[in-house]
Coordinates of C-alpha atoms in Angstrom, one line a residue:
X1 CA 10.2 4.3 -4.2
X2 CA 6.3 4.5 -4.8
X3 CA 6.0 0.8 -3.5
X4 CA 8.0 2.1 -0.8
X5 CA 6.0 4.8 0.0
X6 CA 2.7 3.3 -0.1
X7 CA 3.8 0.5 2.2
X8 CA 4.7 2.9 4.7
X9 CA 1.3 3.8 5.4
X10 CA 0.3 -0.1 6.7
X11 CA 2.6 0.4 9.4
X12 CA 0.4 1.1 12.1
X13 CA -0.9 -2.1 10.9
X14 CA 2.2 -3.8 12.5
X15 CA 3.6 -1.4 15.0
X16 CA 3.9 -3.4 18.2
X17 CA 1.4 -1.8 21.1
X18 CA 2.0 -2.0 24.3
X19 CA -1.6 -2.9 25.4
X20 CA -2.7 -6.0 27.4
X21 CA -2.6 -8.8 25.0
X22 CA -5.8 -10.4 24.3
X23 CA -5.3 -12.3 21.5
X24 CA -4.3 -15.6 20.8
X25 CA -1.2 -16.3 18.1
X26 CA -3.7 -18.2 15.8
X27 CA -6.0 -15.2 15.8
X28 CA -3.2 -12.6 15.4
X29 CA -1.9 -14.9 12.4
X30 CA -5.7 -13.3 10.9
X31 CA -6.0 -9.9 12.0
X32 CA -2.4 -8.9 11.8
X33 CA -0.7 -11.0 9.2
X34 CA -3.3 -12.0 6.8
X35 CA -4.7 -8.7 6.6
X36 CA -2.3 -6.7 6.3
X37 CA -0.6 -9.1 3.5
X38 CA -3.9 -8.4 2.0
X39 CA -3.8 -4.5 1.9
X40 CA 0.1 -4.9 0.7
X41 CA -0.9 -7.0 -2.5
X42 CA -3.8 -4.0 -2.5
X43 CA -1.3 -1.5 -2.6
X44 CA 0.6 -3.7 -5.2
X45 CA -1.2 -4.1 -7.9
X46 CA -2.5 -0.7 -7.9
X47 CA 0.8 0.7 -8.4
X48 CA 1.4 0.5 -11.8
X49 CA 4.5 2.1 -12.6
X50 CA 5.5 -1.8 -11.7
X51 CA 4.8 -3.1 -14.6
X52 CA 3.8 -0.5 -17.1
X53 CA -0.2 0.5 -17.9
X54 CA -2.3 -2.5 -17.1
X55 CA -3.7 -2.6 -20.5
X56 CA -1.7 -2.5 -24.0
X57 CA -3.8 -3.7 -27.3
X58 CA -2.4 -3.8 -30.5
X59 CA -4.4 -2.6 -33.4
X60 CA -3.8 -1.7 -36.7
X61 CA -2.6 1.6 -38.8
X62 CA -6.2 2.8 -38.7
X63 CA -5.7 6.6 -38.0
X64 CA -9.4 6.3 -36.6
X65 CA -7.9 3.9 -33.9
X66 CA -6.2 6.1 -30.7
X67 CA -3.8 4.1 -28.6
X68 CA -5.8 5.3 -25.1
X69 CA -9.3 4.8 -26.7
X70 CA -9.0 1.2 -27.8
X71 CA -7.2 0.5 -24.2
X72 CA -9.6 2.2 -22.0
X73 CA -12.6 0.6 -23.9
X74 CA -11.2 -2.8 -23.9
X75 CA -10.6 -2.6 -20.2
X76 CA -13.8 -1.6 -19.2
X77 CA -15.6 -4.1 -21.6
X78 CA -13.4 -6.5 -20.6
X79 CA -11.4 -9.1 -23.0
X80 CA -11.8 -12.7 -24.0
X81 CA -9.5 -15.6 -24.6
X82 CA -10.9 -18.7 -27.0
X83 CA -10.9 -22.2 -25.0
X84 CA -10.4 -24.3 -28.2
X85 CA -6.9 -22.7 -28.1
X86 CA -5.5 -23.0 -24.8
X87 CA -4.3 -26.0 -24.8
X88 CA -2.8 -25.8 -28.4
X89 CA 0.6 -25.3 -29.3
X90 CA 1.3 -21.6 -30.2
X91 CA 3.9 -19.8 -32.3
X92 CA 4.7 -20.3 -36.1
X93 CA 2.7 -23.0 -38.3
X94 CA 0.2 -23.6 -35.5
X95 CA -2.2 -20.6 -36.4
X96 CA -2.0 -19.6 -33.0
X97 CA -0.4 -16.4 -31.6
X98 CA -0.5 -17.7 -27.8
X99 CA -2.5 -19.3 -25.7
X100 CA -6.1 -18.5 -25.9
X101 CA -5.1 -16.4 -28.5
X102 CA -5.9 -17.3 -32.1
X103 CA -8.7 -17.1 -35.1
X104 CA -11.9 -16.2 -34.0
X105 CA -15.0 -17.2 -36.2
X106 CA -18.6 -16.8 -34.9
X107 CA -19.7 -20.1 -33.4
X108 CA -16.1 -20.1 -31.1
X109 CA -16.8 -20.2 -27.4
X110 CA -15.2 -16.8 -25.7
X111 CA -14.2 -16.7 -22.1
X112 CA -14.3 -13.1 -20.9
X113 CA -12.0 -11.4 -18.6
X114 CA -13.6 -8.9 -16.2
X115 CA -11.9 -9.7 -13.0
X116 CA -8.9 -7.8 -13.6
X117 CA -11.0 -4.9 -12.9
X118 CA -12.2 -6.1 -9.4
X119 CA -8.7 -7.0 -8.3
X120 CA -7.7 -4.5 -6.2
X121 CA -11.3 -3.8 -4.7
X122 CA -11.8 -7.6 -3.7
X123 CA -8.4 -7.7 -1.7
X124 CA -8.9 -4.4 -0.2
X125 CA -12.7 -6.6 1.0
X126 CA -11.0 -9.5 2.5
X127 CA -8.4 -7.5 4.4
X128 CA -11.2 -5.7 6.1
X129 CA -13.2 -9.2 6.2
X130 CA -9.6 -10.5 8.1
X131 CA -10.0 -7.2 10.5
X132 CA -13.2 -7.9 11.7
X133 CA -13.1 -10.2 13.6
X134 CA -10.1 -8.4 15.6
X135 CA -12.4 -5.7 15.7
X136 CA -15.6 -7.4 16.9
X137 CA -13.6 -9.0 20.1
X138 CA -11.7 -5.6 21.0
X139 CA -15.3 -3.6 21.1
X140 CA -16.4 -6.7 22.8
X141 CA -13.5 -6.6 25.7
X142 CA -13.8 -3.3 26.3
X143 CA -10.5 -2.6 27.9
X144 CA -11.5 -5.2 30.5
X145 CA -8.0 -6.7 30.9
X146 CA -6.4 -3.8 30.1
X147 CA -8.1 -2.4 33.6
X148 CA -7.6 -4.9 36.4
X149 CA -3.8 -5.7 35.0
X150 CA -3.1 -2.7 37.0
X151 CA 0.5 -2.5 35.5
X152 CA 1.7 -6.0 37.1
X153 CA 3.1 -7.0 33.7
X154 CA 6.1 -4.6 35.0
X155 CA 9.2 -7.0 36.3
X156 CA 10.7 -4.8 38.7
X157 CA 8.3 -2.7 41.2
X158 CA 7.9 -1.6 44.7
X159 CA 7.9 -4.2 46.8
X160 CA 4.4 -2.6 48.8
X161 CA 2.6 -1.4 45.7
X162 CA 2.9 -5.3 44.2
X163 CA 1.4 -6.3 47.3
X164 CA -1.5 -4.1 46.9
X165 CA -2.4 -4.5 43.4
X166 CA -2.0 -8.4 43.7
X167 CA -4.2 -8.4 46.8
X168 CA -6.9 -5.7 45.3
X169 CA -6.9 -8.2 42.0
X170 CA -7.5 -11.1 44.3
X171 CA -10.2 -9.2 46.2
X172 CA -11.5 -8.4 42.8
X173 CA -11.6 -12.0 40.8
X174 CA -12.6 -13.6 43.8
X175 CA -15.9 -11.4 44.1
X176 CA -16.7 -11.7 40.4
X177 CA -15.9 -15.5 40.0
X178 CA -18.0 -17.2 37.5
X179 CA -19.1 -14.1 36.0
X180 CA -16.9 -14.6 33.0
X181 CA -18.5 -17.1 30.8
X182 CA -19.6 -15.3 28.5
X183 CA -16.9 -13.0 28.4
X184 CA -15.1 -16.1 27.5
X185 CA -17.6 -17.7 25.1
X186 CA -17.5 -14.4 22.9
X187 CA -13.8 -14.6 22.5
X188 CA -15.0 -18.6 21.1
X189 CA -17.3 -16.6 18.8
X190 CA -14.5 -14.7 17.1
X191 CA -12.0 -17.4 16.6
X192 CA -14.8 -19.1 15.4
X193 CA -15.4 -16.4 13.3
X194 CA -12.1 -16.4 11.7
X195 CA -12.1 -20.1 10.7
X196 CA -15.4 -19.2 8.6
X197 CA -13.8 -16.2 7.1
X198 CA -11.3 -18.0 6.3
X199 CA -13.3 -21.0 4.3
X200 CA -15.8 -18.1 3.1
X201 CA -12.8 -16.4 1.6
X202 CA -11.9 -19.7 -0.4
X203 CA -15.0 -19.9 -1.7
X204 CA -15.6 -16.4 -2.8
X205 CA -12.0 -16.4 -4.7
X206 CA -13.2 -19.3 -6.6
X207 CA -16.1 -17.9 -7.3
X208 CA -14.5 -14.8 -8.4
X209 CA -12.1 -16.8 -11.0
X210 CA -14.6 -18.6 -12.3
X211 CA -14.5 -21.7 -10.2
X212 CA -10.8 -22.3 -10.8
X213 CA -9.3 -21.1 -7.4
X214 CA -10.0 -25.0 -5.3
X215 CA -7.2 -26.4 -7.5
X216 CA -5.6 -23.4 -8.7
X217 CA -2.3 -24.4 -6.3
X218 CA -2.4 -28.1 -7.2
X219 CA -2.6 -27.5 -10.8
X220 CA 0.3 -25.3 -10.3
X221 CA 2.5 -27.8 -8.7
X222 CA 1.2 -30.4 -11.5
X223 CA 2.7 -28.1 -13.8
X224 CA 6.4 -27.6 -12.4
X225 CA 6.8 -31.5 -12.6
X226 CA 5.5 -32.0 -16.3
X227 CA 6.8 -30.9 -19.7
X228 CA 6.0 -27.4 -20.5
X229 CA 5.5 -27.9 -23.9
X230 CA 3.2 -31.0 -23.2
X231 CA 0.8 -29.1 -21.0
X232 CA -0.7 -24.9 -20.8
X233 CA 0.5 -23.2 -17.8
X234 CA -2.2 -23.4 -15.4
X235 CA -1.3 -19.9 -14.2
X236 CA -2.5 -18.4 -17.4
X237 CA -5.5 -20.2 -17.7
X238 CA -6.4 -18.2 -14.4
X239 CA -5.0 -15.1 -15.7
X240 CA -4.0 -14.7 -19.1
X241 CA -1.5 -12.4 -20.2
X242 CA -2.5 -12.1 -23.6
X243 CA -6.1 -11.8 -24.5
X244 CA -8.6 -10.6 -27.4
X245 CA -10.7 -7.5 -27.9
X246 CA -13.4 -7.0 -30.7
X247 CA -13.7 -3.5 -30.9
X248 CA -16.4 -2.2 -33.3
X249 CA -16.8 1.4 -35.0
X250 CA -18.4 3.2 -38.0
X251 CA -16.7 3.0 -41.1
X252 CA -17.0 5.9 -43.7
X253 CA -20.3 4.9 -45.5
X254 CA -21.6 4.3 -41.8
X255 CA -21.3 0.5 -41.6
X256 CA -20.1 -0.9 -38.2
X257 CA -16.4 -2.3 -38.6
X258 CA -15.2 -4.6 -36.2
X259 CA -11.6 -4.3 -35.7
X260 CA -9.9 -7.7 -33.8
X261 CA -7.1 -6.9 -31.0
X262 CA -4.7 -8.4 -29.3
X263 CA -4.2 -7.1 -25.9
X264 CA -1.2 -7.5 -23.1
X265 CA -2.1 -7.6 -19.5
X266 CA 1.3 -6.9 -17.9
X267 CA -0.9 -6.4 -15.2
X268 CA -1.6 -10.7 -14.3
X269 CA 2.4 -11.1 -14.0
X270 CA 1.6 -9.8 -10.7
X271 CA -1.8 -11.0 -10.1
X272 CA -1.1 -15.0 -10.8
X273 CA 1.6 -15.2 -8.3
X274 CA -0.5 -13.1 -5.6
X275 CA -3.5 -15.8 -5.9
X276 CA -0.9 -18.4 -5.9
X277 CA 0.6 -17.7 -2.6
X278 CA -2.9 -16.5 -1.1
X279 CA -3.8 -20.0 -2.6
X280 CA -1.2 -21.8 -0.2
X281 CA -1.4 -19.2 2.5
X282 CA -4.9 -19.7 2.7
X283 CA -4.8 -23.6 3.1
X284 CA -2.4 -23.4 6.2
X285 CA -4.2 -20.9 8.0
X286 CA -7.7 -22.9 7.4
X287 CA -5.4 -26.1 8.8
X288 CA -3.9 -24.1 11.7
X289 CA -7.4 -22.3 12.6
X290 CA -9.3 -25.9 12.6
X291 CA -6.4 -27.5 14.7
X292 CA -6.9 -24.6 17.1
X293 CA -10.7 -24.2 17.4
X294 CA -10.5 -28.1 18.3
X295 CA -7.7 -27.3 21.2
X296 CA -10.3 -24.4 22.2
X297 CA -13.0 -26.5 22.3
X298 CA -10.8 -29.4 24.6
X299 CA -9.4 -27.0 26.6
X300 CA -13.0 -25.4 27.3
X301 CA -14.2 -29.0 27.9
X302 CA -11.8 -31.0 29.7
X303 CA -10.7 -29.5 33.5
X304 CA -7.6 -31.4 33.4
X305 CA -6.0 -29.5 30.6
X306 CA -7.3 -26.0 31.9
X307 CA -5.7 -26.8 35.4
X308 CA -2.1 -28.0 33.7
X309 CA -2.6 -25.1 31.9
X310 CA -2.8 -22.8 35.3
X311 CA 0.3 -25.0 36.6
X312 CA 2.0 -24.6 33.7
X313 CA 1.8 -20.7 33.8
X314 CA 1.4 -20.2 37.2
X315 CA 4.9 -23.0 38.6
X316 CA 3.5 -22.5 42.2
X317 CA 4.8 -23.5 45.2
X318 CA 2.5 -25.0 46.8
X319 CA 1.1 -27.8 44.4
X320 CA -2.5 -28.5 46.0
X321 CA -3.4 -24.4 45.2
X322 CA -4.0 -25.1 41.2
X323 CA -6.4 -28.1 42.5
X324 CA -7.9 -25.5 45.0
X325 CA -8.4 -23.0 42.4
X326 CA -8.7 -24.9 39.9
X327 CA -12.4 -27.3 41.5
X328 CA -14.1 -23.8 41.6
X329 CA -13.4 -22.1 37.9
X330 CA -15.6 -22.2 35.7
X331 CA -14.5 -22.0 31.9
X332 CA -14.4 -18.1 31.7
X333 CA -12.8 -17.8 35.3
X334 CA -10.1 -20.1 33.6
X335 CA -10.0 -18.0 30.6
X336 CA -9.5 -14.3 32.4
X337 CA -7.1 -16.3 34.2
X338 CA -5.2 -17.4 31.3
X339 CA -5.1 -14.1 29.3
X340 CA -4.1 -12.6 32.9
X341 CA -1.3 -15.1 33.0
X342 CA 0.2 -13.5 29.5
X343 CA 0.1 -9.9 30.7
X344 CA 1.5 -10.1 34.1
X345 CA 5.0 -10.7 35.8
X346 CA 5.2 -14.4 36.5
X347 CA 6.2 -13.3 40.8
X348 CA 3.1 -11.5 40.3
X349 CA 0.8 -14.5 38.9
X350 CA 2.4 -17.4 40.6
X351 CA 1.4 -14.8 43.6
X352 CA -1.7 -13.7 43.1
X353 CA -3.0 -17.8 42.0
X354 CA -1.6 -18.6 45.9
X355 CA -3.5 -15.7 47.0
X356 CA -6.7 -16.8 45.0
X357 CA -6.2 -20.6 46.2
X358 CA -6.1 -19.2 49.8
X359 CA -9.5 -17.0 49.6
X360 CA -11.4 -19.9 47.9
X361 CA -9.8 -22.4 50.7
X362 CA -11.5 -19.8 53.4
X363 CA -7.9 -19.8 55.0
X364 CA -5.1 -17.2 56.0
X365 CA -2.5 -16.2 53.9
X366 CA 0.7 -18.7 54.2
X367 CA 3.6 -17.0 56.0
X368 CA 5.9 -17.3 53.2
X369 CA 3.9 -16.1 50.8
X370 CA 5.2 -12.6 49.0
X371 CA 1.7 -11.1 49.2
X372 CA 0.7 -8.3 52.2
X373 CA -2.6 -9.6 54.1
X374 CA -3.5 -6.3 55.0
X375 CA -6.6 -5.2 54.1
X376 CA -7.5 -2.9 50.9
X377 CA -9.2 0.2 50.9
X378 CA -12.6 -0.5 50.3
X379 CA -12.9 2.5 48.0
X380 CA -10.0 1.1 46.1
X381 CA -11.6 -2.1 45.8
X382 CA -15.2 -0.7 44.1
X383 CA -12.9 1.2 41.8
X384 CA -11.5 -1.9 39.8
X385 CA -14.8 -3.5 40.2
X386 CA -15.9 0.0 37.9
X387 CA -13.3 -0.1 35.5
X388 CA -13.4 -3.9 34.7

């Protein structure tokens, strides 16, 4: 029920607007999923009553020794496992209690634990590092679709007030043509943007474990497919569940003891399989957002695709418009296009691209076509022109 609870508060996270859509499905995959997953294993591993108090050490019957003491100071100065022991066998006649966990003499190599503090805090970063992006391009728009869609994404509508909305757009795109490139190259910018968050998100997770992040999936897989007792579990390598704390106090004449514990982390049940899907999740978005930075990048480049794009979306009736239209866009006339194409009716589009292909052709409006060539209101016309 607390899971539950805290969940619920994410869900304007997912709740489905009804604004113009100015994303792409690639960029929603980071703003919208990835983030939001983020902020959910947040809320996760925060929530103890999951598992139980993070932190449990076992100590001896020293009356001096408080349960929440020893457990609070052995979080905060973190724990250590010994490296010599990992990939020992554990459990009677070995000498060691588990992996990582055994006798400790002074010239042994520790390998401290700190990071289970900074769990929560470093997911709640990348989620916002996943929203920024989102964030940059909406400031960045400004509404600017939202404005000259002029409620033509509706299907059914008066047959007069189509006619003057698609002609007033036409008015309007035809007066500001080749005005959007950069409109268009800062939407480049932020999926650009989210290709290096992505990779910069790799590398600060392996970072964070110590390096062992890049093959922290692999290693996993390795694992399934070998003998368990033959090889350590790569997953508590990464995040241990049983570790040691030295925890040092007067004695009665006033000589520091040090007291050796052994401490459960129920805590890394739920933390290894987090950075185990965020390990695979993060390798198919990285794929994904390359693949579709180089379609970007063709589709900016090469007319051809932009105009079967237009013809695609568009399935007008007179085939030699999209050429008409298409010989005088320039890439961010193509793109406004193209997001206008998602948001509106396709009547509507396949209508207002004949009425564009007519204005750029310098000729009268075909007969047939389901656009009115009366003329709009001039002051109807600097309006749009305001609000895009």
């Amino acid at each position: 029920m607390v899971l539950v609870e805290l969940l619920a508060g994410l869900r304007g996270l997912v709740k489905v607007k009804h604004d113009a859509d100015i994303h792409s499905a690639i960029f929603k995959l980071h703003f919208r999923l990835t983030a939001t997953m983020l902020f959910c294993f947040c809320l996760l591993v925060t929530a103890n009553s999951l598992v139980g108090d993070p932190i449990n050490c076992v100590h001896d019957d020293n009356p001096k020794l408080k349960d929440k003491v020893v457990n609070t100071y052995c979080w905060i100065h973190t724990t250590f496992t010994l490296p010599k022991h990992i990939d020992k066998g554990y459990g009677r006649g070995t000498g060691v209690a588990y992996p990582g966990v055994g006798p400790l003499y002074p010239t042994d190599t520790k390998t401290y634990h700190a990071y289970y503090q900074w769990v929560p805090f470093v997911l709640f970063l990348q989620g916002l590092m996943f929203y920024a992006p989102h964030w940059l391009w909406k400031t960045w728009e400004g509404g600017k679709l939202e404005s000259i869609v002029m409620g033509l994404s509706i299907p059914v509508m008066n047959k007069e007030e189509r006619h003057e909305k698609i002609h007033l757009l036409a008015d309007y795109l035809h007066a500001s043509l080749h005005h959007h490139n950069f409109y268009a190259i800062k939407f480049f910018l932020c999926e650009l943007l989210n290709l290096a968050n992505c990779l910069f998100n790799m590398w600060f997770m392996n970072e964070f474990l110590g390096g062992m992040f890049f093959t922290y999936g692999i290693d996993v897989l390795a694992f399934t497919e070998t003998n368990q007792e033959e090889r350590t579990d790569p997953m508590i390598v990464v995040f241990p569940r049983v570790t040691k704390c030295s925890f040092n106090m007067y004695g009665p004449s006033g000589t520091i003891e040090t007291h050796d514990l052994m401490c459960v982390l129920a805590l890394n049940i739920i933390n290894e399989k987090i950075y185990v899907f965020m390990w695979f999740w993060f390798v198919i978005l990285a794929i994904i957002s390359t693949m579709a930075l180089i379609y970007r990048l063709l589709v900016f480049c090469v007319p051809a695709i932009r105009s079967g794009l237009l013809q695609k979306r568009a399935r007008l009736r007179y085939k030699n418009s999209i050429d008409t239209v298409s010989r005088r866009l320039q890439v961010g006339d193509f793109f406004l296009l193209y997001l206008l194409s998602k948001n509106v009716e396709l009547l509507s589009f396949s209508s207002l691209m004949e009425e564009l292909s007519l204005r750029l052709s310098n000729r009268r409006v075909h007969p047939d076509l389901d656009v009115s060539p009366a003329p709009v209101p001039p002051e109807r016309f600097h309006l749009i022109n305001e609000n895009a």
